[in-house]
Amino acid sequence: MSTVVRAEGLRRHFRGDAEPVRAVDGVDLVVEQGEAVSIMGPSGCGKSTLLHLLGGLERPDAGTLIVGDQAVDRLSEASWARLRRRTIGFVFQAFHLVDQLTAVENVELPALLVGTSRRAARRRATELLDRLGVVDRAGHLPDRLSGGELQRVALARALVNEPLMVLADEPTGNLDSQATGEILQLFAELRDTGQTLVLVTHDARVAATAERLLSMRDGAIVEDTRLDGGLPQQTLLAQLAGWEA
Amino acid sequence: MAAGRLLVGLAWRNVRHRPWQALLLLLALSVATTTITLAMALVDVSDRAWDRVSQATHGFHVDAGDEISPDMSPAQRERVRAGLARLGDAPGVVAVGGPWREAQVDAEIDGVPLRLRVEVRDAGPAAVDQPLVTAGHWLDDREGVVLEDGLAAAAGLRPGDTVTIAGQRVPVRGAALTVNVGPYPTDQPAWVWVSPATAARLGTALDEGGYSLELRLADRDQAESFADAHPQVNDTWQETRSETATDIQDLAAVFGVLAIFVVVLTIGTAVILVAGRMAAQIRQVGTLKAVGVTPGQVTCVLLVEYLAVAFLATAVGLAAGSLLTPPLARVTDVLAVYGAQTPPITWPRAATAFAVTTAVVVLATVRPALRGVRRSTLRSLASNTRPPHRPGRLVRAITGLALPVPVWLGLRGANRRRGRFLANMLGLTVGITLLIMALALHTGVEKLRQQGLSIEAPDAISRAADIANQGRVSSLGFTVAALLIALALINATVAAVFAAQDHARNHAIMRTIGATPGQTVTAFLVAQLTACLLACGFGIPFGIVFYESIRGGILDPIGLSALTYLATILATLTLYGLIAAIPARLLARRPITPQLAYE
Amino acid sequence: MREAMLALLAKEPAHGYELRQRLAAALGPVGEVVNPGQVYVTLARLERAGLVRGVQVAQSAAPDKKVYEVTAAGREEVAAWLLDSSWPRVAQVEFHLKLVAAAGTGLADPVALIDAQRRELMRRLRDVQRLAESQIAGDDGDGVLLLEGSALRLQADIRWLEACETRWTGRTR
């Protein structure tokens, strides 16, 4: 099993009012292929910044970062962009789709950037939308889609180039409970296919789809637990029944 | 009251937050006010300069004269003089000047020979046509000559210098203005006035000439009928005035109309500036409404911001305009001479400039502000753009072409958000119209100068003065052209910066999915250059039409060659590409994540 | 209640009335509901079970009072109680008492207890969700609804634990 991400001593500071804010303060992290990792923590703990660092949306002030087999902390903006196309898929809380493109055009965009032919990109995009259950909205502009549909389109866009890992930043933050449930289901299915996932969330249910939980506080990882190896199903059901009673 | 202070505080904070927007608006409005001030000054000068001098000199209403010849006896001469003087008793006459001896003589100034018209005057003051002294002083009992102001300026003569009149050296006592004749070298020969002592010395040189009489009537509008009734009358004041003032009145008309166009086009730029702020303003409007600020107060905040800028711009424009007026007003010797009597700033002019600027600002601000205010609060808070159009046939056609992704993205983006694209294009059209007008104006004025130079001048001095005049015409044309180009540049910068800001979010999104900054900038530039090209297509015809409508009878029809148009298009595309690339690159260099966050 | 009283006694021996007061202080407004008589009954039971020992203490100006102190067995029971993190049995009030007791006795770090409990609940949540996923595949509507309910409750409890952690982290610093 190969390592998807290896970070050592990642640091990212912001200029604050009085003194620099240490958003990420010396984080070491290794994510293996096929792992699903969730990162939780109170507001301002730096989990979103860590995710942005992993995906190259921010540059670390110090530390090393290896994505796949490429050291990326020294890469130029353009090289990082090219790497990002093939290896990383982003899902954001606010969806961040391009307003003027239809759903399917949004999804095929990364494929086109990689150099896929127009036809092949369109085909792949449509397939993905179908898999995620929104293919009937393919020709619509984002302002016509509901929150759940938008996030599914965003997820399809993240998957179109078969990325090394999918990074999700509060993916259910803007969704109602039903849409949240649907997205949870999708992430679970994604995890089951072996896709490497890193989820940043404050929703325990989203975090529970992963089998590894990281807790962050004040820019550092304070806990790294495995969530699998739980109770046998029978015991669980019995306990739940007892609880209800 | 607290609400008022809050609103002013908000307005001030807005300006500080985005100072360059206020700065650009200030620049655009300043250029406009400068042009307006200049135009108003020129109109003012030409319109009333003649009247001012006429008033100051008790100018004539009718001008009469009779000739004498060298072979006449003194008695005969006296009969001619008396006959002319009797005209002064005619009904309707309230004041008489003269009769005065006058003659044309040969003279020499600094070795240059020229003809002068000499009039013999005493210390005065005359009841009609007492020339207005502009240098030195008027004649007295001593010997002396007072030169017409234009001649003094052209020949560089000052009180104390000497000129040779009919072989006699005569000291110069001063220079003066009269409305009886236009200034040298427009009107030739130049007029001079000599004292009786000098006249005695000149003796027979004055024998070939005549007597001149100037009258003021009770009702000056009767001048025409008076002239018809009395054959000795040569000119009425209306004739002289129109001869002298026509040229500059035409020029003034040109600049007046130009000023109007500039104002209209500045409104275009200001509207773009203000409308571009609306996206951010609307959210603020929503927030303010949500906390209970009334729509009227909200509009006040916006107006306060922009009116402050308008006030500043007026001040700048008035200052610049009044600085520019004296050198530029000397565009013809007539203006130079008469215009010197015109004050550079007057209250009416200042008020007009401020009124115009305020109107521009209010027009540009109020409508989008009202629209933002009327929208529901929630909608304002939630969104900031109108949804783009559905894809159409044009899109599929563009998609069909095998273009690189950034280019095709840029074109499609432009097509989808047609409203924004058109607004941008419109803005650029304004700029290109200004550019064409600037070029045409400059070329036309240059041609005028060349034509002026080709007229034969009778002596070296007038030739030199003519050249200087034409040079001034040329500078005026150049200055106005420069102002127009400055406005066009500001306009282009505004359009580019707002377009770049508009695209910032999409840039950030594209970068998260792996587009390089170069690609996102390319997509943006493609859309911008397309807009610029289309703007050229509209702007050039508009520029031609506008120039034709303002050139009056003075300037030639537009004479720009096809090569010039081509060069203009290429230069505009290149320049605008550069202008647009800068904000685009700056935005592309910024870190991605802050741009993705809500404002 | 039983274990909480044991823990309070483990911190410092007390007689019945004192213990009642300490309990009320730890519970806050919730303590008003506690039946006063219950304290004495529970003390008697604990003594019979050999977890506490009653000692007569002579007082100068008052009749003798019985002071209770924990035995070694009692101390073991307290430790086991503190470290037990099975949730369905542990309700909010009891967990809160656990934290108070842990802080008071110094036997465990309250923040560590919270973290451990949270880990447990997260694991439980994950299991519930996996169960729900497989049920969804089998298209059993009602069963899924029940599991969904459990998941939501677990999520709520986890949120409460996060709040506890924030509060208790500040306190122990």
Coordinates of N, CA and C in Angstrom, one line a residue, chain A residues 48 51-52 55 57 84 88-97 110 132 147-160 163 165-175 183-184 186-187 190 195-201 206, chain B residues 509 512-513 593 596:
Chain A
S48 N -9.3 23.4 8.6 CA -9.5 23.8 7.2 C -8.2 24.2 6.5
L51 N -6.2 21.2 5.6 CA -6.7 20.7 4.3 C -6.3 21.4 3.1
H52 N -6.3 22.8 3.2 CA -5.9 23.6 2.1 C -4.4 23.4 1.8
G55 N -3.9 20.2 -0.1 CA -4.4 20.3 -1.5 C -3.7 21.4 -2.3
L57 N -3.8 24.6 -1.9 CA -4.5 25.9 -2.0 C -3.8 27.0 -1.2
R84 N -2.4 19.1 -9.3 CA -3.7 19.1 -8.6 C -4.8 18.5 -9.5
I88 N -5.8 15.4 -7.1 CA -6.7 15.9 -6.0 C -8.0 16.3 -6.4
G89 N -9.0 15.9 -5.7 CA -10.4 16.4 -6.0 C -10.9 17.1 -4.7
F90 N -11.4 18.4 -4.9 CA -11.9 19.2 -3.8 C -13.4 19.2 -3.7
V91 N -13.9 19.1 -2.5 CA -15.3 19.3 -2.3 C -15.4 20.4 -1.2
F92 N -16.1 21.5 -1.5 CA -16.2 22.6 -0.5 C -17.6 22.7 0.1
Q93 N -17.6 23.4 1.2 CA -18.9 23.6 1.9 C -19.8 24.5 1.0
A94 N -19.2 25.5 0.3 CA -20.0 26.4 -0.5 C -20.1 25.9 -2.0
F95 N -19.8 24.7 -2.2 CA -19.8 24.1 -3.5 C -18.8 24.6 -4.5
H96 N -18.8 26.0 -4.7 CA -17.9 26.6 -5.6 C -17.9 26.0 -7.0
L97 N -19.1 26.0 -7.6 CA -19.2 25.7 -9.0 C -19.2 27.0 -9.8
P110 N -12.3 19.8 -15.2 CA -11.0 19.3 -14.9 C -10.5 18.3 -15.9
L132 N -24.0 9.4 -9.4 CA -24.3 10.1 -8.2 C -25.8 10.5 -8.1
G147 N -29.2 22.4 -2.8 CA -27.9 22.2 -2.1 C -27.4 20.8 -2.3
G148 N -28.3 19.8 -2.1 CA -27.8 18.5 -2.2 C -27.3 18.2 -3.6
E149 N -28.1 18.6 -4.6 CA -27.7 18.4 -6.0 C -26.4 19.1 -6.3
L150 N -26.2 20.3 -5.8 CA -25.0 21.0 -6.0 C -23.8 20.3 -5.5
Q151 N -23.9 19.7 -4.3 CA -22.8 19.0 -3.7 C -22.5 17.8 -4.4
R152 N -23.5 17.1 -5.0 CA -23.3 15.9 -5.8 C -22.5 16.3 -7.1
V153 N -22.9 17.4 -7.7 CA -22.2 17.8 -8.9 C -20.8 18.1 -8.5
A154 N -20.6 18.8 -7.4 CA -19.2 19.1 -6.9 C -18.4 17.8 -6.7
L155 N -19.0 16.8 -6.1 CA -18.4 15.6 -5.9 C -18.0 14.9 -7.2
A156 N -18.9 14.9 -8.1 CA -18.6 14.4 -9.5 C -17.4 15.1 -10.1
R157 N -17.4 16.4 -9.9 CA -16.3 17.2 -10.5 C -15.0 16.7 -9.8
A158 N -15.1 16.5 -8.5 CA -13.8 16.1 -7.8 C -13.4 14.7 -8.3
L159 N -14.3 13.9 -8.8 CA -13.9 12.5 -9.1 C -13.6 12.3 -10.6
V160 N -13.8 13.3 -11.4 CA -13.8 13.1 -12.8 C -12.4 12.6 -13.3
P163 N -9.0 10.9 -9.0 CA -7.9 11.5 -8.2 C -7.3 10.5 -7.2
M165 N -6.6 11.4 -4.1 CA -7.4 11.6 -2.9 C -8.5 12.7 -3.1
V166 N -9.5 12.5 -2.4 CA -10.6 13.5 -2.4 C -10.5 14.3 -1.0
L167 N -10.4 15.6 -1.1 CA -10.4 16.4 0.1 C -11.7 17.2 0.2
A168 N -12.4 17.0 1.4 CA -13.7 17.6 1.6 C -13.6 18.5 2.8
D169 N -14.0 19.8 2.6 CA -14.0 20.8 3.7 C -15.5 21.1 4.1
E170 N -15.9 20.5 5.2 CA -17.3 20.7 5.7 C -18.3 20.5 4.5
P171 N -18.3 19.3 4.0 CA -19.1 19.0 2.8 C -20.6 19.1 3.1
T172 N -21.0 19.0 4.4 CA -22.4 19.0 4.6 C -22.8 20.3 5.3
G173 N -21.9 21.3 5.4 CA -22.1 22.5 6.1 C -23.3 23.3 5.6
N174 N -23.6 23.3 4.3 CA -24.7 24.1 3.8 C -25.9 23.3 3.4
L175 N -26.0 22.1 4.0 CA -27.1 21.2 3.5 C -28.1 20.9 4.7
I183 N -25.6 12.8 1.2 CA -24.1 12.9 1.0 C -23.3 11.9 1.8
L184 N -23.8 11.7 3.0 CA -23.2 10.7 3.9 C -23.1 9.4 3.2
L186 N -23.2 8.8 0.1 CA -22.3 8.8 -1.1 C -20.8 8.7 -0.6
F187 N -20.5 9.4 0.5 CA -19.1 9.3 1.0 C -18.8 7.9 1.4
L190 N -18.2 5.8 -1.5 CA -16.9 6.2 -2.1 C -15.8 5.5 -1.3
Q195 N -11.5 4.7 -2.3 CA -11.0 6.1 -2.6 C -10.4 6.6 -1.3
T196 N -9.2 7.2 -1.4 CA -8.6 7.9 -0.3 C -9.4 9.2 0.0
L197 N -9.8 9.3 1.3 CA -10.6 10.5 1.6 C -10.0 11.2 2.8
V198 N -10.0 12.5 2.7 CA -9.7 13.3 3.9 C -10.9 14.3 4.1
L199 N -11.6 14.1 5.3 CA -12.8 15.0 5.5 C -12.5 15.9 6.7
V200 N -12.8 17.1 6.5 CA -12.7 18.1 7.6 C -14.2 18.4 7.9
T201 N -14.6 18.2 9.2 CA -15.9 18.4 9.5 C -16.1 18.7 11.0
V206 N -20.6 12.8 9.8 CA -19.7 12.8 8.7 C -18.3 12.2 9.0
Chain B
I509 N -12.0 29.4 -8.3 CA -12.6 28.1 -8.5 C -11.8 27.3 -9.5
T512 N -8.7 25.9 -8.1 CA -8.9 24.7 -7.2 C -9.0 23.4 -8.0
I513 N -9.5 23.5 -9.2 CA -9.6 22.3 -10.0 C -8.4 22.1 -10.9
T593 N -7.7 30.8 -1.2 CA -8.8 30.6 -0.2 C -9.5 31.9 0.2
L596 N -12.3 32.6 -2.1 CA -13.4 31.7 -2.1 C -14.4 32.1 -1.0

